[in-house]
Coordinates of C-alpha atoms in Angstrom, one line a residue:
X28 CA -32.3 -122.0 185.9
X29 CA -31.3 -119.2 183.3
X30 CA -28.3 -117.5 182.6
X31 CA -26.7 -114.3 181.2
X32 CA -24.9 -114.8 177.9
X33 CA -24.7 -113.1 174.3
X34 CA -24.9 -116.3 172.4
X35 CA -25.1 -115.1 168.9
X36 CA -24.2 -111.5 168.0
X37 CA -26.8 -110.2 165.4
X38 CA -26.5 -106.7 165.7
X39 CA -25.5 -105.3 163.2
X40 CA -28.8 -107.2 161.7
X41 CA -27.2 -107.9 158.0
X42 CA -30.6 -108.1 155.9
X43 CA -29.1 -109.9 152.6
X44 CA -32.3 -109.5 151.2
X45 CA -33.2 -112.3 148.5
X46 CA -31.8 -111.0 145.5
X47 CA -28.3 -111.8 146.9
X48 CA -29.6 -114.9 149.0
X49 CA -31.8 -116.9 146.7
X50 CA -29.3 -116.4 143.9
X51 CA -26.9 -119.3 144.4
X52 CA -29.5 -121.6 144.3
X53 CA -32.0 -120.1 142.3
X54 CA -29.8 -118.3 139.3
X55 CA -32.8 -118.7 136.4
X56 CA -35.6 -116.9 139.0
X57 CA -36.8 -113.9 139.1
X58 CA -36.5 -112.4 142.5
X59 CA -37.7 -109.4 144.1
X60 CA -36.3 -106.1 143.1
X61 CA -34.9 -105.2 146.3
X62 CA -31.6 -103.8 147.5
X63 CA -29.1 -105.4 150.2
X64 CA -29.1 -103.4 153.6
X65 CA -26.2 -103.2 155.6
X66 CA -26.8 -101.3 158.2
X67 CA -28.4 -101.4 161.8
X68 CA -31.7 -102.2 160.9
X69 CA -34.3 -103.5 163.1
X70 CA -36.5 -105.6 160.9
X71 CA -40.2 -104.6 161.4
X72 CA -42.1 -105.2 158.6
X73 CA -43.5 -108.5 157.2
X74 CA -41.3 -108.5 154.3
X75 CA -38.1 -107.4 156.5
X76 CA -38.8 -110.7 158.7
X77 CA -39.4 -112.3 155.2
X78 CA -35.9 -111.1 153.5
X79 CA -34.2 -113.0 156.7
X80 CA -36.0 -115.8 156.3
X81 CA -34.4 -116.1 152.9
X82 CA -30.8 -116.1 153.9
X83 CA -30.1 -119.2 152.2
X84 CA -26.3 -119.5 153.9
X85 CA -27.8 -119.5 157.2
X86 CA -31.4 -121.0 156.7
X87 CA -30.8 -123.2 154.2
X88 CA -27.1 -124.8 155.1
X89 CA -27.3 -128.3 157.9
X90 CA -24.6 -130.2 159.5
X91 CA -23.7 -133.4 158.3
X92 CA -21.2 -134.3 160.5
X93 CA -22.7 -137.7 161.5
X94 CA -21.6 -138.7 157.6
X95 CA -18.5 -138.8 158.8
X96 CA -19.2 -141.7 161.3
X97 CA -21.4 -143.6 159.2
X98 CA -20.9 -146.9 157.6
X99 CA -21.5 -146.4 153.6
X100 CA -17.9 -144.9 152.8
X101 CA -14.2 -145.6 153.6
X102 CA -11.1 -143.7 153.2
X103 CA -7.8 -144.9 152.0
X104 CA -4.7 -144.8 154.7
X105 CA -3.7 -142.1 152.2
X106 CA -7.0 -139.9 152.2
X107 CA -7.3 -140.5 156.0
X108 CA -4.2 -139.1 156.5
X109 CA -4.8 -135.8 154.4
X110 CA -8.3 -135.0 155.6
X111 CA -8.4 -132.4 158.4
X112 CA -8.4 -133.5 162.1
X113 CA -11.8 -133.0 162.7
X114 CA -13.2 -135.2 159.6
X115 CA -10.2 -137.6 160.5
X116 CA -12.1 -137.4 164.3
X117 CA -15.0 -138.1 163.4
X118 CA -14.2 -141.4 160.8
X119 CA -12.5 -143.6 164.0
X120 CA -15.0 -142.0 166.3
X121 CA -12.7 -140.6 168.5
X122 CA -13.4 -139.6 172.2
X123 CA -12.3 -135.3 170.9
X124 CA -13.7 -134.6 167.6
X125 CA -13.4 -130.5 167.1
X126 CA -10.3 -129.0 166.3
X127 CA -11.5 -125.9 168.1
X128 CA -13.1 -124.6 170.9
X129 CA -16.3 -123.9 169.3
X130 CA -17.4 -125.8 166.4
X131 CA -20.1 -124.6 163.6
X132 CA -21.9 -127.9 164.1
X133 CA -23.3 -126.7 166.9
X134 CA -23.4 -122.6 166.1
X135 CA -24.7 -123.0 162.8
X136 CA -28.1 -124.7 163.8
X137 CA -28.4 -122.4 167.1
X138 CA -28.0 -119.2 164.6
X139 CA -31.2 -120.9 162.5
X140 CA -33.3 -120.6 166.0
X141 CA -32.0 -117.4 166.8
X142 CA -33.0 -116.2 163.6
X143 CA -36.2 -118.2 163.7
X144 CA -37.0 -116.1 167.2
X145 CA -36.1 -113.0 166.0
X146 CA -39.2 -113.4 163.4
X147 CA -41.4 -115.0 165.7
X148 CA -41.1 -112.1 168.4
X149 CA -41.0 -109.3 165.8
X150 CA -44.6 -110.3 164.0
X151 CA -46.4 -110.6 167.3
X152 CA -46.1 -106.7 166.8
X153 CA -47.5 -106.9 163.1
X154 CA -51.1 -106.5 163.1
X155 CA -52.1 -108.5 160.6
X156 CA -53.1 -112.0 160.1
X157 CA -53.4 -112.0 156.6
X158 CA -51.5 -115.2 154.1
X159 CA -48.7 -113.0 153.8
X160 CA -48.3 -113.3 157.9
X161 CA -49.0 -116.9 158.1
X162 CA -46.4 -117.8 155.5
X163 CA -43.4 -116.0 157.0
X164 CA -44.8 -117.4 161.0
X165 CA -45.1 -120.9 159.6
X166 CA -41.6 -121.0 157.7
X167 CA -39.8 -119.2 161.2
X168 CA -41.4 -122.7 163.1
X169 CA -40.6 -125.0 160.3
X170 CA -37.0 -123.7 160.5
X171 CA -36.7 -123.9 164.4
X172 CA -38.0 -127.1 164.5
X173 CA -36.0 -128.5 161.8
X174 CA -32.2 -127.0 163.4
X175 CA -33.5 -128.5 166.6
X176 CA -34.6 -132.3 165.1
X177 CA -30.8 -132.1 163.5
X178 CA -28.9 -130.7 166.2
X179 CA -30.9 -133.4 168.6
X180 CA -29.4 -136.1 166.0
X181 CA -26.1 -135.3 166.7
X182 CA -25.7 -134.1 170.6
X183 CA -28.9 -135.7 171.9
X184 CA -29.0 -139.7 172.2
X185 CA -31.4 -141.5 170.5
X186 CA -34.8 -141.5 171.6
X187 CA -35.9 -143.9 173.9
X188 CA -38.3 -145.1 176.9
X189 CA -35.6 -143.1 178.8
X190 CA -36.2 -139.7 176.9
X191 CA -37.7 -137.7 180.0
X192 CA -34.3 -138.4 182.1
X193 CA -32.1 -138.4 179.0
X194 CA -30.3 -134.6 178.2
X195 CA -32.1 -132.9 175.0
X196 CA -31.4 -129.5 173.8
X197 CA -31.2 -126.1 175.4
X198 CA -34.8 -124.9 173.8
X199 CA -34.7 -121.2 172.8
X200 CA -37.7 -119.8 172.5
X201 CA -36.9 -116.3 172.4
X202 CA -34.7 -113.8 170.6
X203 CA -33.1 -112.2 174.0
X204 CA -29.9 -113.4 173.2
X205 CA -28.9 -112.1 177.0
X206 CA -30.8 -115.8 178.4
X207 CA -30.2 -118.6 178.0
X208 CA -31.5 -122.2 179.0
X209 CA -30.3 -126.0 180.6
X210 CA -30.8 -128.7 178.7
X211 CA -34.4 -130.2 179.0
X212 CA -34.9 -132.9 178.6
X213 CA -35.3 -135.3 175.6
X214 CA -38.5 -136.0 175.8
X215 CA -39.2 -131.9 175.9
X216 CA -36.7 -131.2 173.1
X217 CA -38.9 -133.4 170.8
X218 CA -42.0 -132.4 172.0
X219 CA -41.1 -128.4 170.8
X220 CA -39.9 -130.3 167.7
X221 CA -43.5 -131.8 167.1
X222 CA -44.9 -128.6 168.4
X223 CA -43.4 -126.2 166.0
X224 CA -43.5 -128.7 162.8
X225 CA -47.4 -129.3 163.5
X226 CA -47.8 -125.3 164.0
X227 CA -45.9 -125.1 161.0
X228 CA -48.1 -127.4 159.0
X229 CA -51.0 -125.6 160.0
X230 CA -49.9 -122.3 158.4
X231 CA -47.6 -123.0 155.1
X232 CA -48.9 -122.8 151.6
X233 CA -48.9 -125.5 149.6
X234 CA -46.9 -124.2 147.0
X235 CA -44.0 -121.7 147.5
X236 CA -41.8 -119.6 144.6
X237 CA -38.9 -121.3 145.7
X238 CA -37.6 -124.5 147.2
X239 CA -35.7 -122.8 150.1
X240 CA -38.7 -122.3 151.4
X241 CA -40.7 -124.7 153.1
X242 CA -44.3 -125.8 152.1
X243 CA -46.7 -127.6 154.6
X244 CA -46.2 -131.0 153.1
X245 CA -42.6 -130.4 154.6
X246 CA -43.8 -129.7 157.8
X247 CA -45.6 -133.0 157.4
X248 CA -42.4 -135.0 155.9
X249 CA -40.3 -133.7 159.7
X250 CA -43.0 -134.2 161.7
X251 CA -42.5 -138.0 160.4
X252 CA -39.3 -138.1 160.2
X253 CA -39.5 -137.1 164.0
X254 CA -41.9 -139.7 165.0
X255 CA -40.1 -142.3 163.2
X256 CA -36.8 -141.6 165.4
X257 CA -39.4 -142.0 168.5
X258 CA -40.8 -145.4 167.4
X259 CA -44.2 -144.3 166.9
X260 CA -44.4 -145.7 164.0
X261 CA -48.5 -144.7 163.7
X262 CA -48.2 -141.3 163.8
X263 CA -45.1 -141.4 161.9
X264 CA -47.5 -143.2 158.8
X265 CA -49.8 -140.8 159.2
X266 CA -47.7 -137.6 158.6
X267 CA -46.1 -138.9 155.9
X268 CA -49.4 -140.2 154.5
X269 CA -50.3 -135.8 155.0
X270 CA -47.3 -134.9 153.0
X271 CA -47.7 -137.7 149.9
X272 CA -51.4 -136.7 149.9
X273 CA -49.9 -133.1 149.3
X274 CA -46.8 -133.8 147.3
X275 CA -46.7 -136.9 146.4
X276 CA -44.5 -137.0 143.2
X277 CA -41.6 -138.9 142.5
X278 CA -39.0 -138.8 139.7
X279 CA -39.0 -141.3 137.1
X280 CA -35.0 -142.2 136.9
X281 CA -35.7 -143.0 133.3
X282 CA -36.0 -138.8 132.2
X283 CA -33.3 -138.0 130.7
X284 CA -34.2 -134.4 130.3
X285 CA -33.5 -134.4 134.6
X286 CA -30.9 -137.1 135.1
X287 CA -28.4 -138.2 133.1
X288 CA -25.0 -139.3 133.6
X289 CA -23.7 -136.9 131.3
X290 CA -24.0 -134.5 133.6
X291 CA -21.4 -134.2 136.9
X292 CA -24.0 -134.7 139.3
X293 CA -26.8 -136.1 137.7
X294 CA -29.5 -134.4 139.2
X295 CA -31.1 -131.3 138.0
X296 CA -28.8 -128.2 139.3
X297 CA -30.7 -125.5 141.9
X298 CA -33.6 -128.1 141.8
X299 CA -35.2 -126.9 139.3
X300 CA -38.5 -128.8 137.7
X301 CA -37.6 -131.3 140.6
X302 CA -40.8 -133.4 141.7
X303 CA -39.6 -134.7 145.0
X304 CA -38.5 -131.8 146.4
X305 CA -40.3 -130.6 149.6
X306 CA -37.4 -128.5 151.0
X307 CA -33.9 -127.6 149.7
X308 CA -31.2 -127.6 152.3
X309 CA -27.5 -128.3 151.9
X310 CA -24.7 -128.9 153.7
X311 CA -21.2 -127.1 152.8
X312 CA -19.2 -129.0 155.7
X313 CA -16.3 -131.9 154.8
X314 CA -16.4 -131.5 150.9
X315 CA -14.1 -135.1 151.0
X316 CA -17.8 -136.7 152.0
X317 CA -20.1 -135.1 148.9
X318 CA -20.4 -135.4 145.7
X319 CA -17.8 -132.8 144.6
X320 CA -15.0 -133.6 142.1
X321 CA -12.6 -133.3 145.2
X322 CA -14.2 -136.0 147.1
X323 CA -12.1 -138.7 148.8
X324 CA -14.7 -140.6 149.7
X325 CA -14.8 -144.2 148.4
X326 CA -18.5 -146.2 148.7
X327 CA -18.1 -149.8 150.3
X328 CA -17.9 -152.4 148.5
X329 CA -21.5 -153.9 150.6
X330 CA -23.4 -150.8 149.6
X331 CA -22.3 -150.4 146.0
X332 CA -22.9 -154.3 145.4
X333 CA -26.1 -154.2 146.4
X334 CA -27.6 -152.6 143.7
X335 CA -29.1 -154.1 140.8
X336 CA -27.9 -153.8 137.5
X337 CA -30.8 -152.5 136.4
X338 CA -31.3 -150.0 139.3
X339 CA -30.6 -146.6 137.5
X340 CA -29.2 -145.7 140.9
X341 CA -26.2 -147.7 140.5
X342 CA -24.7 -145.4 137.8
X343 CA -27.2 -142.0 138.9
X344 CA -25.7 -142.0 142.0
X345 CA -21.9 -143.3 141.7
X346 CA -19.0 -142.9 139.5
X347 CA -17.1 -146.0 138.2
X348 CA -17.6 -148.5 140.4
X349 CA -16.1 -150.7 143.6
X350 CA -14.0 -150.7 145.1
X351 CA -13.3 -147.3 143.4
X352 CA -17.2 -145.6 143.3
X353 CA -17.4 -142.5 144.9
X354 CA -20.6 -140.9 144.9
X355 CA -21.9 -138.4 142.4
X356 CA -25.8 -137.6 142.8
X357 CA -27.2 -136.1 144.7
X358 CA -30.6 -133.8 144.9
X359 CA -28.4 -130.7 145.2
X360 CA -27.4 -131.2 141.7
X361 CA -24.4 -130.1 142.7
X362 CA -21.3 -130.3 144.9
X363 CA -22.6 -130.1 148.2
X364 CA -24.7 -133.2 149.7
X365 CA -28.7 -132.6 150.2
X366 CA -29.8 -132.0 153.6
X367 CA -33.6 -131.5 153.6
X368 CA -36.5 -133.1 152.8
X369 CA -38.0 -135.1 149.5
X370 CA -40.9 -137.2 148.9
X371 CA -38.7 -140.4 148.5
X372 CA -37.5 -139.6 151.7
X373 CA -41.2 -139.4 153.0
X374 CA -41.9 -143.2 151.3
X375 CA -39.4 -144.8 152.6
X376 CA -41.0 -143.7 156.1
X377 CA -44.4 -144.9 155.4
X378 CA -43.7 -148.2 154.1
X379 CA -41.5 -149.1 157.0
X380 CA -44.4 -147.7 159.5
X381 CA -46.6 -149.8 157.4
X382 CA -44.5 -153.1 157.8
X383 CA -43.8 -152.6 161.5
X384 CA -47.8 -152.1 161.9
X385 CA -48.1 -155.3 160.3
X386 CA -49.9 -153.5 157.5
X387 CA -47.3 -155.8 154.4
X388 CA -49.4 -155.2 151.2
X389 CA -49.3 -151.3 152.0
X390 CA -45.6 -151.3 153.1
X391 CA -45.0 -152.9 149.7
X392 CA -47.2 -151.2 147.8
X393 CA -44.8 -147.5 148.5
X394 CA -42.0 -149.3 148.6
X395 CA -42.5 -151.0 144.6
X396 CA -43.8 -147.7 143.3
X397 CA -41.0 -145.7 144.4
X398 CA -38.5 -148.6 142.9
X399 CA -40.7 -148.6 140.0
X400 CA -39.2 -145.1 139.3
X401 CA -35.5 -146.2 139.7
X402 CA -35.1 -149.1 137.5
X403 CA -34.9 -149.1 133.8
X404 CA -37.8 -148.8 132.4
X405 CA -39.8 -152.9 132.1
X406 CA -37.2 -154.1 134.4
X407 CA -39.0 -154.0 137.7
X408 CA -40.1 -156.5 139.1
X409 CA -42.2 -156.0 142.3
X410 CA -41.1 -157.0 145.5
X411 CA -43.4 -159.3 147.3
X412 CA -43.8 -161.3 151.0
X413 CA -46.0 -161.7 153.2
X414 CA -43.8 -161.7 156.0
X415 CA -44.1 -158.2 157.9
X416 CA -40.6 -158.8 158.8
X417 CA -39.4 -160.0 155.7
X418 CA -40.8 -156.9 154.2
X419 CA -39.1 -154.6 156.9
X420 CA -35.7 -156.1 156.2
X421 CA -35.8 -155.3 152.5
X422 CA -37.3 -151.5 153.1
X423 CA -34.6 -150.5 155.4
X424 CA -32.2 -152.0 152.9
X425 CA -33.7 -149.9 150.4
X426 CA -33.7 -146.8 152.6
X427 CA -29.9 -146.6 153.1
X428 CA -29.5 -147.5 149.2
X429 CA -31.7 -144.7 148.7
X430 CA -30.5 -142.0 150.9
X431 CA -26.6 -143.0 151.3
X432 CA -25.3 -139.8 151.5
X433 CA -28.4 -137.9 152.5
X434 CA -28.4 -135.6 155.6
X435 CA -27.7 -137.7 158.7
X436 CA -29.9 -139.9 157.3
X437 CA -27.7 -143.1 157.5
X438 CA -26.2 -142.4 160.9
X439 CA -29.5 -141.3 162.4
X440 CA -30.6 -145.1 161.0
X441 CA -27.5 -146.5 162.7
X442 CA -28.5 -145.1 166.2
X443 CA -32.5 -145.9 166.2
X444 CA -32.2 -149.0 165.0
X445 CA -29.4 -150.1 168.0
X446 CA -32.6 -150.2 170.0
X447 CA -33.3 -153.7 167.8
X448 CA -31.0 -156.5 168.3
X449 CA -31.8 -158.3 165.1
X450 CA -30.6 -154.8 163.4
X451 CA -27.5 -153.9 165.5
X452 CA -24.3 -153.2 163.7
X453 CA -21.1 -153.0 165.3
X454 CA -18.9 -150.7 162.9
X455 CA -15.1 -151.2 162.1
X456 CA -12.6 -149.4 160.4
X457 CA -8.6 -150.3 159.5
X458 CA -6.7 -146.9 159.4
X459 CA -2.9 -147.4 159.3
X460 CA -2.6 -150.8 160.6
X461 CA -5.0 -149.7 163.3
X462 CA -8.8 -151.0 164.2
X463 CA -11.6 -149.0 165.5
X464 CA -14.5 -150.0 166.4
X465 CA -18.3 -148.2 167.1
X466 CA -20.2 -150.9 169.0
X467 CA -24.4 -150.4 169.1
X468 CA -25.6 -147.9 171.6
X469 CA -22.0 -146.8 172.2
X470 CA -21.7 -143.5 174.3
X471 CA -19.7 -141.9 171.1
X472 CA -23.1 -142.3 168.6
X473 CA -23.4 -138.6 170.4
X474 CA -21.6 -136.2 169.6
X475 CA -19.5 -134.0 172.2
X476 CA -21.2 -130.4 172.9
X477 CA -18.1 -127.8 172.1
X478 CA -16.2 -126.8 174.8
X479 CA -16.4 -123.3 174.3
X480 CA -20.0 -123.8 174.7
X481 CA -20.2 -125.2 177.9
X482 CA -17.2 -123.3 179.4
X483 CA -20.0 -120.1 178.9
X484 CA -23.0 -121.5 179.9
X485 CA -21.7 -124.6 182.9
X486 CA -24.7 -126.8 180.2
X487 CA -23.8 -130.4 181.2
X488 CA -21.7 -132.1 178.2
X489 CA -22.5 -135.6 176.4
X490 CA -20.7 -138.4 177.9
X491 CA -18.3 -140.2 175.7

C-alpha cells in the first residue's frame, strides 16, 4: 500500500555546485570553475545531476549514532551528565532516544536516496551512454545503497534466517516525493542494497578526482560489508577479494610524512595521498564521541590494553593513555569520525570470511600483512594457528582494535555476532550509582523510527 506524503522538500533544488561542496574536504584541489545556483532549477544535464552528486554535506555526511551504544568508550558521571539528552539516550540504551519528534538520524540518510532518485530518474531522459553517464548513474546507486545498508544498521534488526518476516526499510525508488512506501521486508531491504552496490560496481571508474566520490572497488568493499552482516561469508570473500584486487593498498604506520603524532589527528587531513581510501564519508553528529579536542569520550581500559607496545596504533590512534585515552585518529584527519569505506576495512572482512570458511593460512595471511603495516618497523611478528577458530577469535579482536571508532562499525559487530553464543556480550554501564545493562539480541540493539515519522506515514515502529 502507498501513501501521499511530501517527505523531503527539495524545491527550491539548491545546486551548490562543487566549488563550494568539495571545498571543505578538498581545500588543495582544483575544482571546476563553476558558479553556485540558487534558484529553482531543474537539473537536466549530466553535469547538473553531477554538481548534486557532489554535495558533500548531504552525500558525504552518515550517522553514527550506534557509537553511542557501543562498548569501546565510557563517560565519566560528570560528562554523562553534560552531554545532551539524546547522546545521554543513547549511552544507557534507553527505551526514548530523540529529543525531538523527528531526528536527522533517520532524515539525513532518506535525503541521500531522495537525492540519489532525483539523478537516477532525471538521466533516463539524457540520451547518452557515454563514461561521463555511467559515472554519475553508478555514484547515484552507490549512494542509495550505501544510506540504505546504514540506515538498516540502525532501525532494521540484524540479519537473520528470519529476514523475510523481519521489518526492513521503506525502499524509495523514485524521486516523487508525493509516495511513499511500508516497510519491506528485511530480506528485500538488502536485496536492493546488493542490487544497487553490484549495479554500482558495474559502472564506476576505477579511479575518481576525488575521494567523495565513489570508485568501483567501493562498490565492491559494501557489497562485502553487506554480505558479511548476512553470514554469507563466501560471497562476502569474494567482494572483498574484487575491491583488494582493485585497491588493494594499505598504509605503512611507519610514514611519517602521513602519520605522526605531532599532528592533532594523526592522519593526513582531507585524505590526501591516502592509500586506503575507497570512499570518504564523515559523520558531524555527537562531537563528545570523535576525535575532536572537545571530545568527552574516554577508551576502556579492555580496548586500550590490548594493544601492543609496539602497535603504532596505540599512540596513532589515542592520546595519553588509560584510563584517560581518548581517541585521536582517525581517517578523517580531522575532527569528525570516518564513516565510509577503506581497504583495511575490506581486510579485515576477508580474513574473517576466510577463517569461518575454514580457509586459516589465507585468513592469516590478510590478517599479518595488514598488521605488518601497524607495528614498528622489525617488530612484527606474524600471527600463526592452525585452528580456524583460534584464528577467528584473534581477527575479530583485531577488527574492533582496528576500526574502534569507525562508522557503526563496532556496534554493527555487537549485533551480528549476538547470533553466536561463544561471541555474545552482555554490555554494562555505571552512571550515577546506577547500572544498565544491553543483553545480546535485546529489542533496544534497534533503534526507534522517529515519531514524527511514523505519525505521517502510520509505517509500523521498532519494538523496544
Amino acid at each position: 500500500m502507498k501513501r501521499s506524503f511530501i517527505k523531503i522538500i527539495l524545491i527550491p533544488v539548491y545546486l551548490f555546485l562543487s566549488a563550494a561542496l568539495l571545498l571543505s574536504c578538498e581545500k588543495e584541489d582544483k575544482w571546476l570553475d563553476i558558479k553556485a545556483v540558487k534558484s529553482d532549477v531543474v537539473p537536466e544535464t549530466l553535469a547538473d545531476f553531477q554538481a548534486l552528486l557532489d554535495n558533500t554535506s548531504i552525500m558525504n555526511d552518515a550517522s553514527s549514532a550506534g557509537l553511542a551504544g557501543a562498548d569501546n568508550f565510557y563517560f565519566t558521571d560528570a560528562d554523562y551528565n553534560a552531554s545532551d539528552e539524546e547522546s545521554r539516550n543513547l549511552y544507557i540504551w534507553s527505551k526514548n532516544i530523540w529529543s525531538s519528534e523527528a531526528s536527522v538520524h533517520w532524515n539525513n540518510s532518506f535525503k541521500v536516496i531522495e537525492y540519489s532518485n532525483i539523478v537516477l530518474d532525471g538521466i533516463k531522459k539524457i540520451e547518452d551512454s557515454g563514461t561521463e553517464y555511467r559515472n554519475v548513474k553508478g555514484e547515484a546507486l552507490f549512494h542509495r545503497a550505501f544510506a540504505t545498508y546504514n540506515l538498516a544498521q540502525l532501525f532494521c534488526k540484524t540479519y537473520t534466517s528470519s529476514a523475510l518476516s523481519d521489518l526492513g526499510l521503506p525502499l524509495k525508488k523514485s524521486s516523487d516525493v508525493n509516495i511513499i512506501d511500508d516497510r519491506a521486508s528485511l530480506q528485500d531491504t538488502y536485496q536492493q542494497i546488493i542490487v544497487d552496490a553490484k549495479d554500482a560496481a558495474a559502472l564506476l571508474p576505477e579511479s575518481q578526482p576525488y575521494t567523495q566520490r565513489p570508485v568501483n572497488a567501493a562498490a565492491y568493499g559494501l557489497l562485502a560489508k553487506t554480505y558479511l552482516i548476512m553470514g554469507d561469508y563466501t560471497n562476502a570473500a569474494l567482494y572483498a577479494g574484487k575491491a583488494i584486487t582493485l585497491r588493494g593498498q594499505l598504509l605503512d604506520y611507519n610514514n611519517t610524512a602521513l602519520v605522526n603524532t605531532s599532528t592533532t589527528y594523526r592522519f593526513p587531513a582531507n585524505t590526501k595521498n591516502m592509500p586506503e581510501m575507497l570512499f570518504y564519508c564523515q559523520s558531524n553528529s555527537y562531537r563528545h564521541l570523535t576525535a575532536a579536542t572537545s571530545s568527552r569520550a574516554l577508551i576502556v581500559p579492555e580496548l586500550y590494553n590490548s594493544y601492543d607496545n609496539n602497535d603504532l596504533r596505540k599512540t596513532l590512534f589515542y592520546s595519553a593513555s588509560a584510563p584517560t585515552a581518548k581517541y585521536r585518529g582517525g581517517y578523517t584527519g580531522k575532527g569528525q569520525n570516518f564513516s565510509g569505506i577503506a581497504t583495511n576495512e575490506i581486510y579485515l572482512i576477508r580474513a574473517e570470511c576466510f577463517a569461518r570458511l575454514d580457509n586459516t593460512n589465507a585468513a592469516l595471511a590478510d590478517l599479518n600483512l595488514l598488521l605488518r603495516n601497524r607495528y614498528k618497523t622489525n617488530t612484527y611478528i606474524n600471527k600463526a594457528t592452525t585452528n580456524a577458530e583460534e584464528a577467528l577469535t584473534i581477527i575479530l579482536a583485531e577488527r574492533r582494535k582496528e576500526l574502534p571508532f569507525t562508522s557503526n562499525v563496532r556496534w554493527e559487530d555487537l549485533r551480528r555476532l549476538n547470533k553466536e553464543a561463544k561471541f555474545q556480550r552482555t554490555l554494562t554501564r555505571v552512571v550515577n550509582a546506577t547500572t544498565f545493562t544491553l543483553p545480546p539480541n535485546d529489542n533496544r540493539y534497534v533503534l526507534p523510527i522517529p515519531s514524527l515519522e511514523i505519525q505521517l506515514t502510520s509505517i509500523q515502529q521498532n519494538e523496544r
